mmCIF file of C-alpha atoms in Angstrom:
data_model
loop_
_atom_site.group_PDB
_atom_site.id
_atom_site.type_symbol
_atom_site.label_atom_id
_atom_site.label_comp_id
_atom_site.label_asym_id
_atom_site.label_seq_id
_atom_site.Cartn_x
_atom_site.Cartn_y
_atom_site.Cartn_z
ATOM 1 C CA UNK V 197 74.019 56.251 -59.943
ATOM 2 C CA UNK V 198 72.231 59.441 -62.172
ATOM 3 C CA UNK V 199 73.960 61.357 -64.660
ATOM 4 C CA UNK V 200 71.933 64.819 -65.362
ATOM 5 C CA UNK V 201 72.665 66.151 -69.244
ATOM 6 C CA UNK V 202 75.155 68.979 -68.572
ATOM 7 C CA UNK V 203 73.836 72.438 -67.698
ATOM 8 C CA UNK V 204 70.723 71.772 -66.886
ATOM 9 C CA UNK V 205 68.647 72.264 -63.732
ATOM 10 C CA UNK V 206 65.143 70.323 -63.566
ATOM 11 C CA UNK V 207 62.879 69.990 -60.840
ATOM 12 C CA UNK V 208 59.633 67.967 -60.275
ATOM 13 C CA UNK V 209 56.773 67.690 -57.671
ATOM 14 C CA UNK V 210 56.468 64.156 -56.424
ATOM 15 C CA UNK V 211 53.367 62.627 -53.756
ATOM 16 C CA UNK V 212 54.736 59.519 -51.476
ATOM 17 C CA UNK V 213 57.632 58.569 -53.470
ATOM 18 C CA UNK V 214 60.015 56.444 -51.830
ATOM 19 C CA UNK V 215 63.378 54.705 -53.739
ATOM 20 C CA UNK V 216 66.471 52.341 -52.760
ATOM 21 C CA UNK V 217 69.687 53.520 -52.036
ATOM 22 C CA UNK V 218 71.388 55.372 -54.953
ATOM 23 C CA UNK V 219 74.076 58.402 -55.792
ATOM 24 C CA UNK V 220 74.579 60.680 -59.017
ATOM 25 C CA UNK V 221 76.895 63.576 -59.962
ATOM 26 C CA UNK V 222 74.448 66.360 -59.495
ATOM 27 C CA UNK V 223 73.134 68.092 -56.896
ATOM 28 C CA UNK V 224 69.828 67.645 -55.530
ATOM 29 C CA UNK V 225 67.813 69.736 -53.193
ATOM 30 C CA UNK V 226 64.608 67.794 -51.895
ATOM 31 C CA UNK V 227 61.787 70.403 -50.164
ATOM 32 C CA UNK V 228 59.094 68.969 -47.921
ATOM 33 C CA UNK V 229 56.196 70.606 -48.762
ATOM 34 C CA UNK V 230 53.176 68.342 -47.300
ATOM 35 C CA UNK V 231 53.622 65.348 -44.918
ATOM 36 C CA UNK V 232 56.696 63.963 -43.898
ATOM 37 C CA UNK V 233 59.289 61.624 -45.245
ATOM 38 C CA UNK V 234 62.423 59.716 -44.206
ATOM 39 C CA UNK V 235 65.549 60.418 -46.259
ATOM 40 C CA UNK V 236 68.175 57.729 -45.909
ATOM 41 C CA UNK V 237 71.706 59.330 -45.925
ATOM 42 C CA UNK V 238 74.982 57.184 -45.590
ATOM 43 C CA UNK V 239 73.247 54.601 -43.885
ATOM 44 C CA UNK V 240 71.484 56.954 -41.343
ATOM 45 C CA UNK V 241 68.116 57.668 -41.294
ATOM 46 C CA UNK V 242 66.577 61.473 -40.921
ATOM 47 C CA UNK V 243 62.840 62.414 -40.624
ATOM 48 C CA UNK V 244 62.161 65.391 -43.142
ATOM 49 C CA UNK V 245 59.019 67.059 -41.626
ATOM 50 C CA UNK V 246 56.755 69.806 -43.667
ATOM 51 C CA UNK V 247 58.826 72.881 -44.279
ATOM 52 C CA UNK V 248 62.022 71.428 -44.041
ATOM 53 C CA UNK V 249 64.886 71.137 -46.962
ATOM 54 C CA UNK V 250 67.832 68.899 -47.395
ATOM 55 C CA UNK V 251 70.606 69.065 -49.945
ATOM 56 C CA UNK V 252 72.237 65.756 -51.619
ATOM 57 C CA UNK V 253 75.222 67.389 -53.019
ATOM 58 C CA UNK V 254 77.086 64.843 -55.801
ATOM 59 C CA UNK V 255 77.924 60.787 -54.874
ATOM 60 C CA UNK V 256 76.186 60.922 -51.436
ATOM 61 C CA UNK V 257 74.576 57.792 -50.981
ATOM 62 C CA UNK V 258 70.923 58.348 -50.349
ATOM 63 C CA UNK V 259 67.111 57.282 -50.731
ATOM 64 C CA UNK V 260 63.686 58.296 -49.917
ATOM 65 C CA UNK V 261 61.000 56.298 -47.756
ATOM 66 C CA UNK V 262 57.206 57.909 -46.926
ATOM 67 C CA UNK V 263 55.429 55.839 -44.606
ATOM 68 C CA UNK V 264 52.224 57.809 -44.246
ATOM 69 C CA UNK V 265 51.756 60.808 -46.650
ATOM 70 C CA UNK V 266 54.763 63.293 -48.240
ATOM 71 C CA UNK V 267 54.524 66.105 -50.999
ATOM 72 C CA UNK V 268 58.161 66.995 -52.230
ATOM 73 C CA UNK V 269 59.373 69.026 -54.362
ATOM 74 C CA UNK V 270 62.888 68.036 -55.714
ATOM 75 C CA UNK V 271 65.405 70.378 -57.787
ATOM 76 C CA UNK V 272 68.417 68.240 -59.799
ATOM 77 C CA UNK V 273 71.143 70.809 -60.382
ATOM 78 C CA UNK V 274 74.247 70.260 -62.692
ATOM 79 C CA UNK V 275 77.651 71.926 -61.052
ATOM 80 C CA UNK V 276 77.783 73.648 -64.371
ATOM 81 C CA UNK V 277 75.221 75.670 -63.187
ATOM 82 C CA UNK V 278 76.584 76.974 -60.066
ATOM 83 C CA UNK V 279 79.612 79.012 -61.287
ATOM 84 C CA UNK V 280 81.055 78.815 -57.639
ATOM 85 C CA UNK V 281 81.204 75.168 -57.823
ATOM 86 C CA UNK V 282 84.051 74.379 -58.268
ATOM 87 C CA UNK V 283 85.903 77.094 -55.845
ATOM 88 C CA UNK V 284 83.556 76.792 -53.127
ATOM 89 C CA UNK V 285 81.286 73.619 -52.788
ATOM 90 C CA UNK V 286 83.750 70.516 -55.315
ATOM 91 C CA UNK V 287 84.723 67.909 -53.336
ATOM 92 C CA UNK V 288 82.841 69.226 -50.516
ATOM 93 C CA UNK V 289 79.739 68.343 -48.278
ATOM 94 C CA UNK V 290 77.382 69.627 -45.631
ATOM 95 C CA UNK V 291 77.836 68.585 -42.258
ATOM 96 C CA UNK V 292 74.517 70.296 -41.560
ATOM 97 C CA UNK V 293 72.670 69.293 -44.633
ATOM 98 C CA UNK V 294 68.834 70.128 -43.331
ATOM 99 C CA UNK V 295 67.641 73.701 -42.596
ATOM 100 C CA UNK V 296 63.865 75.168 -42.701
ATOM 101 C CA UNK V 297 62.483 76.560 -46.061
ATOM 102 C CA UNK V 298 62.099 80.321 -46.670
ATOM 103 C CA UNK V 299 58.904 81.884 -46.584
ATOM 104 C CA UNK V 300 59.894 83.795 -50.133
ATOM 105 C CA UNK V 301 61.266 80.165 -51.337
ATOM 106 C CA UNK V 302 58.026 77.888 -49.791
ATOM 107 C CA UNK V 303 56.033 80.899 -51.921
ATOM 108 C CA UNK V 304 58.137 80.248 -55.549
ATOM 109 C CA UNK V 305 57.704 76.327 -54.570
ATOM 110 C CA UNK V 306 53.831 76.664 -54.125
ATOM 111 C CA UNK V 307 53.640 78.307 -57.664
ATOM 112 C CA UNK V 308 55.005 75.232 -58.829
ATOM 113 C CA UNK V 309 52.655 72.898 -57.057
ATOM 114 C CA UNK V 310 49.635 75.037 -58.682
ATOM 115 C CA UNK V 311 51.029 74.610 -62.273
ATOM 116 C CA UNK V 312 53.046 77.318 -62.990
ATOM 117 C CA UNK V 313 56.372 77.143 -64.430
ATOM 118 C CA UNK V 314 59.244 78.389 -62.826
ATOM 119 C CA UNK V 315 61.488 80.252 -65.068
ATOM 120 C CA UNK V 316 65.408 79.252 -65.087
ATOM 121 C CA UNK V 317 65.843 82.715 -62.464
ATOM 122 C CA UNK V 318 62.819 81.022 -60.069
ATOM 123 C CA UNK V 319 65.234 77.929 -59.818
ATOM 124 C CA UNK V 320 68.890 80.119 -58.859
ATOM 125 C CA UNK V 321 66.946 82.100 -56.681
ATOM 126 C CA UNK V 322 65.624 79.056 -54.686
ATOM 127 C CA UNK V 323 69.229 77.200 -55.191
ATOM 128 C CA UNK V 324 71.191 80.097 -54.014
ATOM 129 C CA UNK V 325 69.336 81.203 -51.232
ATOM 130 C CA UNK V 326 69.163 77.622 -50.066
ATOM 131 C CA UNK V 327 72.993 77.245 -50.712
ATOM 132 C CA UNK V 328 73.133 80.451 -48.671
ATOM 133 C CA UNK V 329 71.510 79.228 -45.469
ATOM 134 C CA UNK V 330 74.075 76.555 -45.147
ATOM 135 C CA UNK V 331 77.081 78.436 -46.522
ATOM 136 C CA UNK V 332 76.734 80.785 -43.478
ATOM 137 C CA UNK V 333 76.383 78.025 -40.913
ATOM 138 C CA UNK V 334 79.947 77.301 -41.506
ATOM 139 C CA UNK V 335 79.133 73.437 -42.190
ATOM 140 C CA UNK V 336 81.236 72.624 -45.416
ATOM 141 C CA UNK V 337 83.546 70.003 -44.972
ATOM 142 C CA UNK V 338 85.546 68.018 -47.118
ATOM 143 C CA UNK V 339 84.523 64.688 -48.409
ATOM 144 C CA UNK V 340 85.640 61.300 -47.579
ATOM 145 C CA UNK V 341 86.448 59.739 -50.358
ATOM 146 C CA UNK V 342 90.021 58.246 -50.848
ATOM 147 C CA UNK V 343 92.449 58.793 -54.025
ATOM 148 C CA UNK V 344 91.606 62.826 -53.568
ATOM 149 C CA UNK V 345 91.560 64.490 -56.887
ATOM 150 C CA UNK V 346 92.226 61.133 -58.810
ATOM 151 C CA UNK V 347 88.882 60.154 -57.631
ATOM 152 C CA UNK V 348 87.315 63.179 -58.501
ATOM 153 C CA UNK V 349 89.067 63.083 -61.792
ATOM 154 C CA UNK V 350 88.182 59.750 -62.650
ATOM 155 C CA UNK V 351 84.458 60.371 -62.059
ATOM 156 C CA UNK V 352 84.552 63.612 -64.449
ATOM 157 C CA UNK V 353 86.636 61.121 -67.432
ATOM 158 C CA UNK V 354 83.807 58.633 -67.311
ATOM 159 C CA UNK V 355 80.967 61.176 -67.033
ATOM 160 C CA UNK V 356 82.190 63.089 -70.364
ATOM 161 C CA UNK V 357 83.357 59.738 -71.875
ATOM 162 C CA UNK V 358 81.173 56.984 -70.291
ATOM 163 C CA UNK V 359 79.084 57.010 -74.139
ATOM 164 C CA UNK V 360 82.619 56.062 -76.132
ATOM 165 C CA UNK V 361 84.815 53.146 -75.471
ATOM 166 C CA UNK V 362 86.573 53.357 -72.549
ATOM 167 C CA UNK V 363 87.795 51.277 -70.208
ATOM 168 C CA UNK V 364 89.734 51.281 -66.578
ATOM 169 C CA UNK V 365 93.115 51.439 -68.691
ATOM 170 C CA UNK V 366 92.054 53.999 -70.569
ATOM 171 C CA UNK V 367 90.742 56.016 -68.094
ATOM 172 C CA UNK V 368 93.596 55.421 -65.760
ATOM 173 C CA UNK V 369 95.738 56.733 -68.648
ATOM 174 C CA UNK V 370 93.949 59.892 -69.371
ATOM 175 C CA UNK V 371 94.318 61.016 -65.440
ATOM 176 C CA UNK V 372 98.051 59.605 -65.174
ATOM 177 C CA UNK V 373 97.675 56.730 -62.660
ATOM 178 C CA UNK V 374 97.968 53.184 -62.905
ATOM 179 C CA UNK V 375 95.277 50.785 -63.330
ATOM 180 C CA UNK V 376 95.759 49.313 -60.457
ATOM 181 C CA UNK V 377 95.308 52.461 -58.187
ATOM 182 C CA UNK V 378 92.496 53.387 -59.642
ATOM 183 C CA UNK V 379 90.741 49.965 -59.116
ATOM 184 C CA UNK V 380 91.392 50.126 -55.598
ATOM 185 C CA UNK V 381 90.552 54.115 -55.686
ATOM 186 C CA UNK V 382 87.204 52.623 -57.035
ATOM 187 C CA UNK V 383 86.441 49.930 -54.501
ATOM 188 C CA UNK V 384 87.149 51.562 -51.691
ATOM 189 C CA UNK V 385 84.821 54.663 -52.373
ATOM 190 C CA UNK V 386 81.622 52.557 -53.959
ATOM 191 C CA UNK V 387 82.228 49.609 -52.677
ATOM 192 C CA UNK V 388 81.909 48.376 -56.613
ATOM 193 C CA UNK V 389 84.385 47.956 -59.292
ATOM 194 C CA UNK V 390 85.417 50.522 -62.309
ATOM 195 C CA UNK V 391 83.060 48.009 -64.788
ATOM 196 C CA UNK V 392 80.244 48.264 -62.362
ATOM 197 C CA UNK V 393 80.414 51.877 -62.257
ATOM 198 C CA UNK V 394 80.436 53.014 -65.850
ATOM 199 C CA UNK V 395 77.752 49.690 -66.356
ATOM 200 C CA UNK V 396 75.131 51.797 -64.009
ATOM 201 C CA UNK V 397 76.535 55.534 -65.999
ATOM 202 C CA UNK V 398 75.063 53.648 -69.344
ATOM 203 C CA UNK V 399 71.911 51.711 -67.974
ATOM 204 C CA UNK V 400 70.710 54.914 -66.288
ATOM 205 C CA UNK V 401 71.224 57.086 -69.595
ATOM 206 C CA UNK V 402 69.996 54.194 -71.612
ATOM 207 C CA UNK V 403 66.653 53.949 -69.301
ATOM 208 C CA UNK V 404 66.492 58.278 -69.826
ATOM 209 C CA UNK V 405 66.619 57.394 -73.689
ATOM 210 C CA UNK V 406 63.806 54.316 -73.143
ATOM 211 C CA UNK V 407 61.462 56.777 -71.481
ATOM 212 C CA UNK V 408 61.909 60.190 -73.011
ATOM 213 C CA UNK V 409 62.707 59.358 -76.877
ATOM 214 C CA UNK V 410 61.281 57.404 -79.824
ATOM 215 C CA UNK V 411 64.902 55.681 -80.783
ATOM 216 C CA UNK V 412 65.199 52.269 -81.399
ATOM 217 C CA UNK V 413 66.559 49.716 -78.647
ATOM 218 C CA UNK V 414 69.717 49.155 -81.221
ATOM 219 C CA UNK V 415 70.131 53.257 -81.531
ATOM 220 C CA UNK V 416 69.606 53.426 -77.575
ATOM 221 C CA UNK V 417 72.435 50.379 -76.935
ATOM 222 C CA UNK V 418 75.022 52.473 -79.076
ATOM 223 C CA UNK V 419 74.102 55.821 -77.501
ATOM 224 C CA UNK V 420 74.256 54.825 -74.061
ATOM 225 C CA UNK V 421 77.962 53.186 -74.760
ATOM 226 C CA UNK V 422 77.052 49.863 -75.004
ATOM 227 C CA UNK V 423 79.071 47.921 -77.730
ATOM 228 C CA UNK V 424 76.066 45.820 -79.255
ATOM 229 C CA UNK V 425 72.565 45.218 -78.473
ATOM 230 C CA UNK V 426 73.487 41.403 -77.180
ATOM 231 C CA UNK V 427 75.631 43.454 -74.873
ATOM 232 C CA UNK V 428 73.407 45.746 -74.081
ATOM 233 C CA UNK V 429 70.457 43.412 -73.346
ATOM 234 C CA UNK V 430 72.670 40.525 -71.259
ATOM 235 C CA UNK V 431 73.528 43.782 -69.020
ATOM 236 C CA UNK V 432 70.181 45.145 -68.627
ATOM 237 C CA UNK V 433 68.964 41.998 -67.543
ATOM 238 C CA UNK V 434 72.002 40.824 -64.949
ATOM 239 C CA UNK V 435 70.788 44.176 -63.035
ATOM 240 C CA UNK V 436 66.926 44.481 -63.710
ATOM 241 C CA UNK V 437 65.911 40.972 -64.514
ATOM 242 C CA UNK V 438 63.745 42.500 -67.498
ATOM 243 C CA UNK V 439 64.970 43.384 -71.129
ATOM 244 C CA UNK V 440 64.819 47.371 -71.995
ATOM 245 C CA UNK V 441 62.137 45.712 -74.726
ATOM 246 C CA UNK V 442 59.574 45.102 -71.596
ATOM 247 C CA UNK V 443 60.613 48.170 -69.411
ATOM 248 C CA UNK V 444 59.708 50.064 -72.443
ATOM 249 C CA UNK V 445 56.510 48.610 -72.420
ATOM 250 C CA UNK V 446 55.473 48.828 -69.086
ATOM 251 C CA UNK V 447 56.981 52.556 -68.780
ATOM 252 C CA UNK V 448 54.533 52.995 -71.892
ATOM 253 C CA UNK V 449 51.584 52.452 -69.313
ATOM 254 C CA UNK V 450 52.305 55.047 -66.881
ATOM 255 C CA UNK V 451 52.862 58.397 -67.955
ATOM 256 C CA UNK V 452 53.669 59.700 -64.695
ATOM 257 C CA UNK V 453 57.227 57.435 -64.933
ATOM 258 C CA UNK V 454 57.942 60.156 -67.770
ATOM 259 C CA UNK V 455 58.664 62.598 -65.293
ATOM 260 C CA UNK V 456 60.693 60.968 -62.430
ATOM 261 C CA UNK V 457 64.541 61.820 -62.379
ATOM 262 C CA UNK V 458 67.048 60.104 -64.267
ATOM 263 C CA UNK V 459 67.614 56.706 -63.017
ATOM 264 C CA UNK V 460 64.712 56.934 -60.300
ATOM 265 C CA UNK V 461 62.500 54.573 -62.030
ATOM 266 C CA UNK V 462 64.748 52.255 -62.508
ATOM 267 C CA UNK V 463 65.715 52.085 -58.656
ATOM 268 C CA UNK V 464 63.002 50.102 -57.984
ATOM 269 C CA UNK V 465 64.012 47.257 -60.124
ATOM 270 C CA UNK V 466 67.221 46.253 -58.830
ATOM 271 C CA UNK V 467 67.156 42.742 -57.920
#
C-alpha cells in the first residue's frame, strides 16, 4: 500500500522496472514509452506495448513485470488534485483502463525523457486529457468493494490519522460502525486485517522518511505513527527481514532508489 503527501502530483521516468503486487490511495497513470511491459491487474495479466497508457485509479491491486526492455513514464496523482474527484471518478473504476497515448501528450512526455521539467499545467494537461479518453468511452463503473461508503470512509480516517494513535475502535467510532463490521469490512476487501493495513500506511511513510530526509530512526518511528522505536524496528523486520538501520544503508548506495514512488522500493523486500 502507498500513501502520496496530499496535493501533490509527481511523476518519474523509469527503464525495466518491474515490482510485486501492491495498491495505494492515489492515482497512477503508467505511459509506455519504449519497449513493452506486463502490468499485473487483479490477478490478470495485460501486455502494455509502446504507445500505450493505463490508469491505476486508488486500491487496485497491481504490479509491473518487463521481461525484455520497457521505458515508462509514470504520473502519481492525489484526488485532491482532480477537483472532479469526488463527483465523477470516487469509488469508481475503469472497465476499459488502457487506451493509446496522444500525439500532443507522447510530445509533453518526451520533454520529460530529455530533461526538462514539466510544469504543474504539463501534468493536468496530460491527466485530463488522458482522463478524457476514457471518460468518453463510457467505461466507469463502480467498484467492488464491500461495506460501500464505510469502506471508503474508513480508508480516508486512517489516511489523515494513520501518524496519531489510532486503532480499529477508534476508527470504527469516528465513522459510526462497530468494530466488528469494520473488521470484516476490512478482510473481505484486502484480504488483511485493520492492524495489517495501517502497519503497511506507516512502514511505507516511514521508508519515504528513510530515503528522502536526514531524521533520525527514533524521529522517523514517531513520525510514521509508530509508538517506540522497539516497535517500530520488531515491525519493520516481521515484513522486510532487515532493520530501517540497514535499508538506510543500502538505499544510501543507490541514488537512483531516491526517486522511485513511495513504497516501490520497498516492494521488493517483502518476504
Amino acid at each position: 500500500m502507498i500513501i502520496l503527501r496530499e496535493g501533490k502530483i509527481r511523476d518519474s521516468i523509469f527503464k525495466d522496472v518491474s515490482c510485486i503486487s501492491h495498491f495505494h490511495y492515489h492515482i497512477e497513470i503508467i505511459f509506455v514509452m519504449n519497449g513493452e511491459i506486463f502490468l499485473i491487474r487483479d490477478s490478470r495479466k495485460y501486455l502494455l506495448k509502446a504507445g500505450e497508457f493505463a490508469v491505476i485509479m486508488p486500491i487496485e491491486r497491481h504490479g509491473y513485470k518487463t521481461e525484455s526492455t520497457s521505458e515508462i513514464y509514470i504520473l502519481e496523482i492525489s484526488p485532491k488534485e482532480i477537483p472532479e474527484y469526488n463527483s465523477l471518478l470516487k469509488n469508481k473504476c475503469f472497465s476499459k483502463f488502457i487506451g493509446s497515448i496522444s500525439p500532443e501528450t507522447q510530445k509533453i512526455i518526451r520533454q520529460k525523457m530529455n530533461g526538462k521539467a514539466l510544469n504543474p499545467f504539463e501534468k493536468k494537461d496530460i491527466i485530463y486529457k488522458t482522463f478524457s479518453l476514457l471518460y468518453n468511452e463510457l467505461s466507469l463503473t463502480n467498484t467492488k468493494y464491500e461495506g460501500g461508503s464505510i469502506f471508503s470512509d474508513a480508508l480516508n480516517y486512517i489516511t489523515d490519522n494513520y501518524h496519531e494513535k489510532i486503532s480499529l475502535t477508534s476508527t470504527a467510532k469516528a465513522i459510526g460502525v462497530t468494530h466488528e463490521h469494520l473488521s470484516r469490512v476490512f478482510t473481505k476487501n484486502f484480504g488483511i486485517s485493520f492492524c495489517e493495513t495501517l502497519e503497511n500506511l506507516r512502514l511505507e511513510e516511514a521508508e519515504y522518511l528513510l530515503r528522502t530526509t536526514d531524521l533520525s530512526i527514533a524521529e522517523i518511528a514517531f513520525e510514521a505513527g509508530f509508538g517506540s522505536i522497539r516497535s517500530f524496528n520488531r515491525i519493520f523486520k516481521k515484513y522486510f527481514n532487515l532493520t530501517p538501520m540497514l535499508l538506510r544503508k543500502e538505499m544510501s548506495l543507490n541514488e537512483e532508489c531516491k526517486s522511485l514512488p513511495k513504497g516501490l522500493y520497498l516492494s521488493f523486500y517483502r518476504k
